[in-house]
Amino acid sequence: MILLLISGKVRFMLRSPIFCLFTLLLFLSCKKETSIPIKPDKSKKYGNSLQQKAVEEFKKSNYNSAFYYFNKSKIIYESTKDSAEIVYSVIQMANIQQINGDYYGSKETLTEALPYVKKEFNYSAAINNLFGIADKELSLYNDAIYYYGQAIKSVTDSVSTVSPLNNIAVVYIKQKKYNKAVEILESILNKNFLDNKITSIKSKARINDNLGFAYFKEGMEEKGFQLLNEGLKLRTQINDEYGTIGSYLHFAEFYSKKNISKSNEYAKKAYETATSFNSVDERLKALSILITNGSGTKYAQKYISINDSIISVRNNFKNKFAKIKYDSKKEKDENQKLRLKNAENLLSIQRGEYQQYLFITISLFLAVLIFYLRKYYRNKNRTEKLQTAYDTETRIAKDIHDELANDVFNTITFTQTQPLEFESTKENLIQKLDHIYTRVRGISKENNSIDIKTNYALNLKEMLSTYNSDHTNVIINSIEKLNWDLIDEIKKVTIYRVLQELMVNMKKHSQASLVVVKFDCNGKTIFIDYTDNGKGTQKHKIIKNGLQNMENRILSTKGTITFDTEPDKGFRVKITMPK
């Protein structure tokens, strides 16, 4: 059974407090309003808490409770007209029904999301995929292929088509149209979809396994065996124990007509692994192969016992899901009537004085809030500026002490101990003074202001290039690919300073001979990859000093930074931030 998990996280829509207060003020000027204004906000928070509870119950496999809370949250979001949350809850409800074998019920539930799909197009692929899964399990193969095709049309990149294409191929295998399945699966491999970093090894293993099985069914046993074996190796390599069930079942069928003992061996492995995951359908499939191989009546008895049990359990789930939806609808109707009645009674009595007191309270609260926010941000900006100035002064003092003072002292000593009348001594002195001058310019460049206007990309490239030397080659890739004029000024300063700190860290500690800085952008997110071949360090030692400052800078722009290093294996940094 294919499980669809839409995000494990519940998404909370946070509102600005000032926005909420102004919304209430607008209410006061509207004489035709007939509802209590604070309820929608409370309903939103209540819906979020219900949805969060549903996710927690789902993770614990408490499907009845998870279905109940998702359904309750859906009803709340319907009252607030939050289409994204409605669709999310409906998809998860249909997913739970499919996990428990209620495929007809899941299709009925999914239809509740259709009125919102135009607004929430991002969920269209998930909805069509679930429709396809339901029809596949109900043996409505042509309908399943249609919905998987609709899911493909709903995605915007080729990598996201891999899963629905694979699902279509699985349906063709069930229809014994092996040549069509082979054509689809080969097209995935030939277009190198699976080489994309977004696609996991798990997907590649699944494609190889299905393609190998299709080859086997087409009569190309040797080619099929190689791919089946490759799929199993990949799944074993990444410890995908659940995925190995499919590989074992395919091998059991592969050997069923040529080596019964091997076929039984793989069928038993599939049965044992499926039992550990409580995966009933796969257990029944393994038992079916053992029975077909004539392995004894005990497997037939197990098959009958498990099959009768799962039918009973799934029927029980179907009844419970239907009752939860019926009871919720009834409760919703009754609550709606009660709310309307209470609102009418209370509104006529309280509205006059409520508006007056609320207006005074909100006005005072807004005045106090604005005063303290203004004071808070003014103090915060002042503190940040002082800290930045202190950090800059400390860094300059350290650079002067560590790098410049010794050179100056050595030069003074040189002039005192060497005869300056000789031409070679003068040239040596000039070289030392030129070296000191270069050091001073370097310290000045590291701490001067940054041009974040039209010359930003050029200045950034020049800064990175200054770290080229006889011992270090710095390569800068695709810096012109980004439209820097559309990027926030604070983010440009952050990028400049973080890369500068990385280069300084490389120069002081890395001993790298090659540094590569690569820039990329997908329209919404900036990606920066830094790599050097220096001596690296241990992972637990990398987040300190300048590296800690980098992390703080990136996090302040709502971005992420990850460090990857090992002793003698170089140093790698990946930076992402919203554009």
Coordinates of C-alpha atoms in Angstrom, one line a residue:
M1 CA 0.0 0.0 0.0
I2 CA 1.4 3.4 -1.0
L3 CA 1.2 6.0 1.8
L4 CA 1.0 9.6 1.0
L5 CA 2.2 12.0 3.7
I6 CA 1.7 15.7 3.0
S7 CA 3.8 17.5 5.5
G8 CA 4.2 16.3 9.1
K9 CA 4.1 19.9 10.3
V10 CA 0.9 21.9 10.9
R11 CA 1.2 25.3 9.3
F12 CA 0.2 28.2 11.5
M13 CA -0.8 31.5 9.9
L14 CA 0.4 34.2 12.3
R15 CA -1.1 37.6 12.3
S16 CA 0.4 40.9 13.4
P17 CA -1.2 42.1 16.7
I18 CA -1.5 45.6 15.2
F19 CA -3.3 44.2 12.2
C20 CA -5.8 42.4 14.5
L21 CA -6.5 45.5 16.5
F22 CA -7.1 47.6 13.4
T23 CA -9.5 44.9 12.2
L24 CA -11.5 45.4 15.4
L25 CA -11.5 49.2 14.9
L26 CA -12.9 48.7 11.4
F27 CA -15.7 46.6 13.0
L28 CA -16.7 49.5 15.2
S29 CA -17.4 51.7 12.1
C30 CA -19.6 49.0 10.4
K31 CA -23.2 49.2 11.7
K32 CA -24.4 46.2 9.6
E33 CA -22.0 43.7 11.2
T34 CA -24.0 40.8 12.9
S35 CA -21.3 38.6 14.4
I36 CA -18.9 38.9 17.4
P37 CA -15.6 40.0 15.9
I38 CA -13.2 38.1 18.2
K39 CA -14.6 34.7 17.3
P40 CA -12.9 34.1 13.9
D41 CA -9.5 34.7 15.5
K42 CA -10.3 32.3 18.3
S43 CA -11.6 29.8 15.8
K44 CA -8.4 30.0 13.8
K45 CA -6.3 29.2 16.9
Y46 CA -8.7 26.4 17.9
G47 CA -8.5 25.0 14.4
N48 CA -4.7 25.1 14.6
S49 CA -4.6 23.3 17.9
L50 CA -7.0 20.6 16.6
Q51 CA -4.9 20.1 13.5
Q52 CA -1.7 19.9 15.6
K53 CA -3.4 17.2 17.8
A54 CA -4.4 15.3 14.7
V55 CA -0.8 15.2 13.4
E56 CA 0.4 14.0 16.8
E57 CA -2.2 11.2 16.8
F58 CA -1.3 10.3 13.2
K59 CA 2.4 9.9 14.1
K60 CA 1.3 7.5 16.8
S61 CA -0.9 5.5 14.3
N62 CA -4.0 6.4 16.3
Y63 CA -6.0 6.7 13.1
N64 CA -9.5 7.0 14.6
S65 CA -8.4 9.9 16.8
A66 CA -6.3 11.5 14.0
F67 CA -9.3 11.3 11.6
Y68 CA -11.6 12.8 14.3
Y69 CA -9.3 15.8 14.9
F70 CA -8.6 16.5 11.2
N71 CA -12.4 16.5 10.6
K72 CA -13.0 18.8 13.5
S73 CA -10.3 21.2 12.3
K74 CA -11.7 21.1 8.7
I75 CA -15.1 22.3 10.1
I76 CA -13.4 25.1 12.0
Y77 CA -11.5 26.2 8.9
E78 CA -14.7 26.2 6.9
S79 CA -16.1 28.8 9.3
T80 CA -12.9 31.0 8.8
K81 CA -12.9 30.2 5.0
D82 CA -9.2 29.1 5.2
S83 CA -9.1 27.1 1.9
A84 CA -5.4 25.9 2.3
E85 CA -6.1 24.4 5.7
I86 CA -9.4 22.9 4.6
V87 CA -7.7 21.1 1.7
Y88 CA -4.8 20.0 3.9
S89 CA -7.1 18.4 6.5
V90 CA -9.2 16.7 3.8
I91 CA -6.1 15.2 2.2
Q92 CA -5.0 13.8 5.5
M93 CA -8.4 12.4 6.2
A94 CA -8.5 10.6 2.8
N95 CA -4.9 9.4 3.4
I96 CA -6.0 7.8 6.8
Q97 CA -8.9 6.1 5.1
Q98 CA -6.6 4.6 2.4
I99 CA -4.2 3.4 5.1
N100 CA -7.1 1.5 6.6
G101 CA -8.5 0.1 3.3
D102 CA -11.5 2.5 3.0
Y103 CA -10.9 3.4 -0.7
Y104 CA -14.5 4.3 -1.6
G105 CA -14.7 6.5 1.5
S106 CA -11.4 8.2 0.7
K107 CA -12.7 9.1 -2.8
E108 CA -15.8 10.6 -1.2
T109 CA -13.7 12.6 1.2
L110 CA -11.4 13.9 -1.5
T111 CA -14.4 15.3 -3.4
E112 CA -14.8 17.8 -0.5
A113 CA -11.5 19.4 -1.5
L114 CA -12.4 19.9 -5.1
P115 CA -14.1 23.3 -4.7
Y116 CA -10.9 24.7 -3.2
V117 CA -8.4 23.2 -5.7
K118 CA -8.4 26.3 -8.0
K119 CA -7.3 28.5 -5.1
E120 CA -4.9 25.9 -3.7
F121 CA -3.3 24.6 -6.9
N122 CA -0.2 23.3 -5.0
Y123 CA -2.4 20.5 -3.5
S124 CA -3.8 19.4 -6.9
A125 CA -1.0 16.8 -7.5
A126 CA -1.6 15.3 -4.0
I127 CA -5.3 15.0 -4.5
N128 CA -5.0 13.4 -8.0
N129 CA -2.4 11.0 -6.7
L130 CA -4.7 9.9 -3.9
F131 CA -7.6 9.4 -6.4
G132 CA -5.2 7.3 -8.5
I133 CA -4.1 5.2 -5.5
A134 CA -7.8 4.6 -4.5
D135 CA -8.8 3.5 -8.1
K136 CA -5.7 1.3 -8.4
E137 CA -6.6 -0.6 -5.1
L138 CA -10.2 -0.9 -6.4
S139 CA -8.9 -2.4 -9.6
L140 CA -10.2 0.6 -11.6
Y141 CA -7.0 0.7 -13.5
N142 CA -8.0 3.1 -16.4
D143 CA -9.3 5.6 -13.9
A144 CA -6.1 5.3 -11.8
I145 CA -4.0 6.0 -14.9
Y146 CA -6.1 9.1 -15.7
Y147 CA -5.7 10.5 -12.2
Y148 CA -1.9 9.8 -12.1
G149 CA -1.8 11.7 -15.5
Q150 CA -3.6 14.6 -13.9
A151 CA -1.1 14.6 -11.1
I152 CA 1.8 14.9 -13.6
K153 CA 0.1 17.9 -15.2
S154 CA -0.2 19.6 -11.8
V155 CA 3.6 19.6 -11.1
T156 CA 6.0 22.2 -12.4
D157 CA 9.3 20.3 -12.6
S158 CA 10.3 17.0 -14.2
V159 CA 11.7 15.5 -10.9
S160 CA 8.2 15.6 -9.4
T161 CA 6.8 13.5 -12.2
V162 CA 8.9 10.5 -11.2
S163 CA 6.4 9.2 -8.5
P164 CA 3.2 9.4 -10.6
L165 CA 5.0 8.0 -13.7
N166 CA 6.2 5.0 -11.6
N167 CA 2.6 4.6 -10.3
I168 CA 1.3 4.4 -13.8
A169 CA 3.9 1.8 -14.7
V170 CA 2.8 -0.3 -11.6
V171 CA -0.8 -0.1 -12.9
Y172 CA 0.4 -1.3 -16.4
I173 CA 2.2 -4.2 -14.7
K174 CA -1.1 -5.1 -12.9
Q175 CA -2.8 -5.0 -16.3
K176 CA -0.1 -7.2 -17.7
K177 CA 0.9 -4.5 -20.2
Y178 CA 4.5 -5.0 -19.5
N179 CA 5.8 -3.3 -22.6
K180 CA 4.1 0.0 -21.6
A181 CA 5.5 -0.3 -18.1
V182 CA 9.0 -0.9 -19.5
E183 CA 8.7 2.1 -21.8
I184 CA 7.7 4.5 -18.9
L185 CA 10.3 3.2 -16.5
E186 CA 13.1 3.3 -19.1
S187 CA 12.2 6.9 -20.0
I188 CA 12.7 7.8 -16.3
L189 CA 16.2 6.3 -16.2
N190 CA 17.1 7.6 -19.7
K191 CA 16.2 11.2 -18.8
N192 CA 18.4 11.0 -15.7
F193 CA 15.5 12.1 -13.4
L194 CA 17.0 10.0 -10.7
D195 CA 20.4 11.7 -10.8
N196 CA 18.8 14.9 -9.5
K197 CA 19.9 15.6 -6.0
I198 CA 16.3 16.1 -4.9
T199 CA 15.4 12.5 -5.8
S200 CA 16.4 10.0 -3.2
I201 CA 18.1 6.6 -3.6
K202 CA 14.9 5.1 -2.4
S203 CA 13.2 6.3 -5.7
K204 CA 16.0 4.9 -7.8
A205 CA 15.7 1.5 -6.0
R206 CA 11.9 1.5 -6.6
I207 CA 12.3 2.2 -10.3
N208 CA 15.0 -0.5 -10.8
D209 CA 12.9 -3.0 -8.9
N210 CA 9.7 -2.3 -10.9
L211 CA 11.6 -2.2 -14.3
G212 CA 13.4 -5.5 -13.5
F213 CA 10.0 -7.2 -12.6
A214 CA 8.5 -5.9 -15.9
Y215 CA 11.5 -7.2 -17.9
F216 CA 11.1 -10.6 -16.2
K217 CA 7.4 -10.7 -17.1
E218 CA 8.3 -9.8 -20.7
G219 CA 10.6 -12.8 -20.8
M220 CA 13.9 -11.0 -20.5
E221 CA 14.9 -12.8 -17.3
E222 CA 18.6 -12.0 -17.3
K223 CA 18.1 -8.3 -17.7
G224 CA 15.2 -8.4 -15.2
F225 CA 17.4 -10.3 -12.6
Q226 CA 20.1 -7.6 -12.8
L227 CA 17.7 -4.8 -12.2
L228 CA 15.9 -6.6 -9.4
N229 CA 19.2 -7.3 -7.7
E230 CA 20.3 -3.7 -8.1
G231 CA 17.1 -2.5 -6.5
L232 CA 17.5 -4.8 -3.6
K233 CA 21.1 -3.8 -3.1
L234 CA 20.2 -0.1 -3.0
R235 CA 17.4 -0.7 -0.5
T236 CA 19.7 -2.7 1.7
Q237 CA 22.4 0.0 1.4
I238 CA 20.1 2.7 2.8
N239 CA 18.3 0.4 5.3
D240 CA 15.0 0.7 3.5
E241 CA 13.5 -2.3 5.2
Y242 CA 10.0 -1.6 4.2
G243 CA 11.1 -1.3 0.5
T244 CA 12.8 -4.7 0.7
I245 CA 9.4 -6.3 1.1
G246 CA 8.6 -5.5 -2.6
S247 CA 12.0 -6.8 -3.7
Y248 CA 11.6 -10.1 -1.8
L249 CA 8.1 -10.6 -3.3
H250 CA 9.4 -9.9 -6.8
F251 CA 12.3 -12.4 -6.3
A252 CA 9.8 -15.0 -4.9
E253 CA 7.8 -14.7 -8.0
F254 CA 10.9 -14.7 -10.2
Y255 CA 12.1 -18.1 -8.8
S256 CA 8.6 -19.6 -8.4
K257 CA 8.9 -21.7 -11.7
K258 CA 12.6 -22.5 -11.6
N259 CA 13.7 -22.8 -8.0
I260 CA 11.0 -23.4 -5.4
S261 CA 13.3 -23.4 -2.4
K262 CA 14.7 -20.0 -3.3
S263 CA 11.2 -18.7 -4.1
N264 CA 10.0 -19.9 -0.6
E265 CA 13.1 -18.3 1.0
Y266 CA 12.3 -14.9 -0.5
A267 CA 8.6 -15.3 0.3
K268 CA 9.3 -16.0 3.9
K269 CA 11.7 -13.0 4.1
A270 CA 8.9 -10.8 2.7
Y271 CA 6.4 -12.3 5.2
E272 CA 8.7 -11.7 8.2
T273 CA 9.6 -8.1 7.2
A274 CA 5.9 -7.3 6.5
T275 CA 5.0 -8.7 9.8
S276 CA 7.5 -6.5 11.6
F277 CA 5.8 -3.5 9.9
N278 CA 2.3 -4.8 10.4
S279 CA 1.8 -4.6 6.7
V280 CA -1.2 -6.9 6.1
D281 CA -1.4 -6.7 2.3
E282 CA 2.2 -7.7 1.8
R283 CA 1.9 -10.6 4.3
L284 CA -1.1 -11.9 2.4
K285 CA 0.9 -11.7 -0.9
A286 CA 3.8 -13.6 0.6
L287 CA 1.5 -16.3 2.0
S288 CA -0.2 -16.5 -1.4
I289 CA 3.2 -17.3 -3.1
L290 CA 4.0 -19.9 -0.4
I291 CA 0.6 -21.6 -0.9
T292 CA 1.1 -21.6 -4.7
N293 CA 4.5 -23.2 -4.3
G294 CA 2.8 -26.0 -2.3
S295 CA 4.6 -25.3 1.0
G296 CA 1.9 -26.7 3.3
T297 CA -1.6 -26.1 4.7
K298 CA -0.3 -24.0 7.6
Y299 CA 0.3 -21.1 5.3
A300 CA -3.3 -21.5 3.9
Q301 CA -4.7 -21.4 7.4
K302 CA -2.6 -18.3 8.2
Y303 CA -3.9 -16.7 5.0
I304 CA -7.5 -17.3 5.9
S305 CA -7.1 -16.1 9.4
I306 CA -5.3 -12.9 8.5
N307 CA -7.7 -12.2 5.6
D308 CA -10.8 -12.6 7.7
S309 CA -9.3 -10.5 10.5
I310 CA -8.3 -7.6 8.2
I311 CA -11.7 -7.6 6.5
S312 CA -13.3 -7.2 9.9
V313 CA -10.9 -4.5 11.0
R314 CA -11.3 -2.5 7.8
N315 CA -15.1 -2.7 7.9
N316 CA -14.9 -1.5 11.5
F317 CA -12.7 1.5 10.4
K318 CA -15.1 2.3 7.6
N319 CA -18.1 2.5 10.0
K320 CA -16.2 4.6 12.5
F321 CA -15.0 7.1 9.8
A322 CA -18.6 7.4 8.5
K323 CA -19.9 7.9 12.0
I324 CA -17.3 10.5 12.9
K325 CA -18.3 12.5 9.8
Y326 CA -22.0 12.1 10.4
D327 CA -21.7 13.2 14.1
S328 CA -19.5 16.1 13.2
K329 CA -22.0 17.4 10.6
K330 CA -24.9 17.1 13.1
E331 CA -22.9 18.9 15.8
K332 CA -21.9 21.6 13.3
D333 CA -25.5 22.2 12.3
E334 CA -26.7 22.4 15.9
N335 CA -23.8 24.6 17.0
Q336 CA -24.5 27.0 14.1
K337 CA -28.1 27.4 15.1
L338 CA -27.2 27.9 18.7
R339 CA -24.5 30.5 17.8
L340 CA -26.9 32.5 15.6
K341 CA -29.5 32.6 18.3
N342 CA -27.1 33.6 21.1
A343 CA -25.4 36.2 18.9
E344 CA -28.7 37.8 18.1
N345 CA -29.8 38.0 21.7
L346 CA -26.4 39.3 23.0
L347 CA -25.7 41.7 20.2
S348 CA -28.8 43.7 20.7
I349 CA -28.0 44.2 24.4
Q350 CA -24.3 44.7 24.5
R351 CA -23.3 46.3 21.2
G352 CA -23.6 49.9 22.3
E353 CA -21.6 49.8 25.4
Y354 CA -19.2 47.1 24.0
Q355 CA -18.2 49.4 21.1
Q356 CA -17.6 52.3 23.5
Y357 CA -15.4 50.4 26.0
L358 CA -13.7 48.5 23.3
F359 CA -12.7 51.6 21.4
I360 CA -11.2 53.2 24.5
T361 CA -9.4 50.1 25.5
I362 CA -7.9 49.5 22.1
S363 CA -6.9 53.1 21.7
L364 CA -5.0 53.0 25.0
F365 CA -3.5 49.7 24.2
L366 CA -2.4 50.8 20.8
A367 CA -0.8 53.9 22.2
V368 CA 1.1 51.9 24.9
L369 CA 2.1 49.2 22.4
I370 CA 3.4 51.7 19.8
F371 CA 5.3 53.6 22.5
Y372 CA 7.0 50.4 23.8
L373 CA 7.6 49.0 20.4
R374 CA 9.3 52.2 19.3
K375 CA 11.4 52.2 22.4
Y376 CA 12.3 48.5 22.1
Y377 CA 13.4 48.7 18.4
R378 CA 15.3 52.0 19.0
N379 CA 17.2 50.3 21.9
K380 CA 17.7 47.2 19.9
N381 CA 19.2 49.1 16.9
R382 CA 21.4 51.0 19.2
T383 CA 22.7 47.9 20.9
E384 CA 23.3 46.1 17.6
K385 CA 25.2 49.1 16.2
L386 CA 27.4 49.2 19.4
Q387 CA 28.0 45.5 19.2
T388 CA 28.9 45.7 15.5
A389 CA 31.3 48.5 16.2
Y390 CA 32.9 46.6 19.1
D391 CA 33.2 43.5 17.0
T392 CA 34.8 45.5 14.2
E393 CA 37.3 47.2 16.6
T394 CA 38.2 43.9 18.2
R395 CA 38.8 42.2 14.9
I396 CA 40.9 45.1 13.7
A397 CA 42.9 45.1 16.9
K398 CA 43.5 41.4 16.7
D399 CA 44.6 41.6 13.0
I400 CA 47.0 44.4 13.9
H401 CA 48.4 42.5 16.8
D402 CA 48.6 39.1 15.1
E403 CA 49.6 40.1 11.6
L404 CA 51.0 43.7 11.5
A405 CA 52.8 44.2 14.8
N406 CA 55.4 41.4 14.2
D407 CA 56.1 42.7 10.7
V408 CA 56.6 46.2 11.9
F409 CA 58.9 45.1 14.7
N410 CA 60.9 42.9 12.4
T411 CA 61.3 45.8 10.0
I412 CA 62.5 48.1 12.7
T413 CA 65.0 45.5 13.8
F414 CA 66.1 45.1 10.2
T415 CA 66.8 48.9 9.9
Q416 CA 68.8 48.9 13.1
T417 CA 70.9 45.8 12.3
Q418 CA 71.5 46.1 8.6
P419 CA 73.7 48.6 6.7
L420 CA 71.2 50.8 4.7
E421 CA 73.9 52.2 2.4
F422 CA 73.9 48.9 0.4
E423 CA 71.4 48.8 -2.6
S424 CA 70.3 45.2 -1.8
T425 CA 69.5 46.1 1.8
K426 CA 67.4 49.1 0.6
E427 CA 65.5 46.9 -1.8
N428 CA 64.9 44.4 1.0
L429 CA 63.6 47.2 3.3
I430 CA 61.3 48.5 0.5
Q431 CA 59.9 44.9 0.0
K432 CA 59.2 44.7 3.8
L433 CA 57.5 48.1 3.8
D434 CA 55.4 47.2 0.7
H435 CA 54.4 44.0 2.5
I436 CA 53.3 46.0 5.5
Y437 CA 51.4 48.4 3.3
T438 CA 49.6 45.4 1.6
R439 CA 48.6 44.0 5.0
V440 CA 47.2 47.4 6.1
R441 CA 45.2 47.7 2.8
G442 CA 43.8 44.2 3.4
I443 CA 42.7 45.0 7.0
S444 CA 41.1 48.2 5.7
K445 CA 39.2 46.3 2.9
E446 CA 37.9 43.7 5.4
N447 CA 36.3 46.4 7.5
N448 CA 35.3 49.2 5.2
S449 CA 31.8 50.0 4.0
I450 CA 30.2 47.9 1.3
D451 CA 28.8 49.2 -2.0
I452 CA 25.4 47.5 -2.1
K453 CA 24.1 49.4 -5.1
T454 CA 25.0 48.9 -8.8
N455 CA 28.6 47.7 -8.3
Y456 CA 27.7 45.0 -5.6
A457 CA 28.4 41.9 -7.8
L458 CA 31.7 43.4 -9.0
N459 CA 32.8 44.3 -5.5
L460 CA 31.9 40.9 -4.1
K461 CA 33.8 39.2 -6.9
E462 CA 36.8 41.5 -6.3
M463 CA 36.8 40.8 -2.5
L464 CA 36.8 37.0 -3.2
S465 CA 39.5 37.3 -5.8
T466 CA 41.8 39.1 -3.4
Y467 CA 42.3 35.8 -1.6
N468 CA 43.9 34.4 -4.8
S469 CA 47.6 33.7 -4.2
D470 CA 50.5 31.6 -5.4
H471 CA 49.3 28.9 -3.0
T472 CA 45.5 29.3 -3.3
N473 CA 43.3 29.4 -6.4
V474 CA 39.8 30.9 -5.8
I475 CA 37.1 30.0 -8.4
I476 CA 33.8 32.0 -8.5
N477 CA 30.9 30.4 -10.4
S478 CA 27.6 31.9 -11.6
I479 CA 27.8 35.1 -9.5
E480 CA 26.2 37.0 -12.5
K481 CA 23.3 34.5 -12.6
L482 CA 21.7 36.4 -9.7
N483 CA 19.8 39.6 -10.2
W484 CA 21.4 41.4 -7.3
D485 CA 19.3 44.6 -7.8
L486 CA 16.2 42.6 -6.6
I487 CA 17.9 41.3 -3.4
D488 CA 17.4 43.1 -0.1
E489 CA 20.2 45.3 1.0
I490 CA 20.6 43.7 4.4
K491 CA 20.9 40.3 2.7
K492 CA 23.6 41.6 0.4
V493 CA 25.6 42.9 3.4
T494 CA 25.1 39.5 5.1
I495 CA 26.3 37.5 2.1
Y496 CA 29.3 39.8 1.7
R497 CA 30.3 39.6 5.4
V498 CA 29.7 35.8 5.7
L499 CA 31.8 35.0 2.6
Q500 CA 34.5 37.4 3.8
E501 CA 34.6 35.6 7.1
L502 CA 34.8 32.2 5.3
M503 CA 37.7 33.4 3.2
V504 CA 39.5 34.8 6.2
N505 CA 39.0 31.5 8.0
M506 CA 40.3 29.7 5.0
K507 CA 43.4 31.9 4.8
K508 CA 44.2 31.5 8.5
H509 CA 43.3 27.9 9.2
S510 CA 42.5 25.8 6.1
Q511 CA 45.8 25.7 4.1
A512 CA 43.6 25.1 1.0
S513 CA 45.0 25.1 -2.5
L514 CA 41.6 25.3 -4.2
V515 CA 38.4 27.2 -3.2
V516 CA 35.2 27.2 -5.1
V517 CA 32.3 29.6 -4.4
K518 CA 29.1 28.8 -6.4
F519 CA 26.0 31.0 -6.6
D520 CA 22.5 29.9 -7.7
C521 CA 18.9 31.0 -7.5
N522 CA 15.5 29.3 -8.3
G523 CA 13.5 32.6 -8.3
K524 CA 12.5 32.4 -4.6
T525 CA 15.7 31.2 -2.8
I526 CA 19.3 32.0 -3.0
F527 CA 21.8 29.1 -2.9
I528 CA 25.5 29.6 -2.1
D529 CA 27.9 26.7 -1.9
Y530 CA 31.5 27.1 -0.5
T531 CA 34.0 24.3 -0.9
D532 CA 37.8 24.1 -0.2
N533 CA 40.2 21.3 -0.2
G534 CA 42.0 22.3 3.0
K535 CA 42.8 20.4 6.1
G536 CA 39.2 20.6 7.5
T537 CA 38.4 19.9 11.2
Q538 CA 36.2 17.8 13.4
K539 CA 32.5 18.5 13.1
H540 CA 31.9 19.2 16.8
K541 CA 34.5 22.0 16.7
I542 CA 33.3 24.0 13.7
I543 CA 30.6 26.1 15.3
K544 CA 32.6 28.7 17.2
N545 CA 34.2 32.1 16.9
G546 CA 33.8 33.5 13.3
L547 CA 31.7 30.4 12.3
Q548 CA 29.2 31.2 15.0
N549 CA 28.9 34.8 13.8
M550 CA 28.2 33.4 10.3
E551 CA 25.4 31.3 11.6
N552 CA 23.8 34.2 13.5
R553 CA 24.0 36.5 10.5
I554 CA 22.3 33.9 8.2
L555 CA 19.6 33.1 10.7
S556 CA 18.8 36.8 11.1
T557 CA 17.7 36.8 7.4
K558 CA 15.5 33.6 7.9
G559 CA 18.1 31.6 6.0
T560 CA 20.0 28.4 6.8
I561 CA 23.7 27.5 6.9
T562 CA 25.2 24.0 7.2
F563 CA 28.8 23.1 7.8
D564 CA 30.3 19.8 6.6
T565 CA 33.9 18.9 7.3
E566 CA 36.2 16.2 8.4
P567 CA 39.9 16.2 9.2
D568 CA 42.0 16.2 6.0
K569 CA 38.8 16.1 3.8
G570 CA 38.2 19.8 3.2
F571 CA 35.5 22.2 4.4
R572 CA 32.1 22.7 2.8
V573 CA 29.4 25.2 3.6
K574 CA 25.9 25.4 2.1
I575 CA 23.9 28.7 2.5
T576 CA 20.2 29.3 1.6
M577 CA 18.1 32.3 2.2
P578 CA 14.8 33.7 0.8
K579 CA 15.3 36.2 -2.0

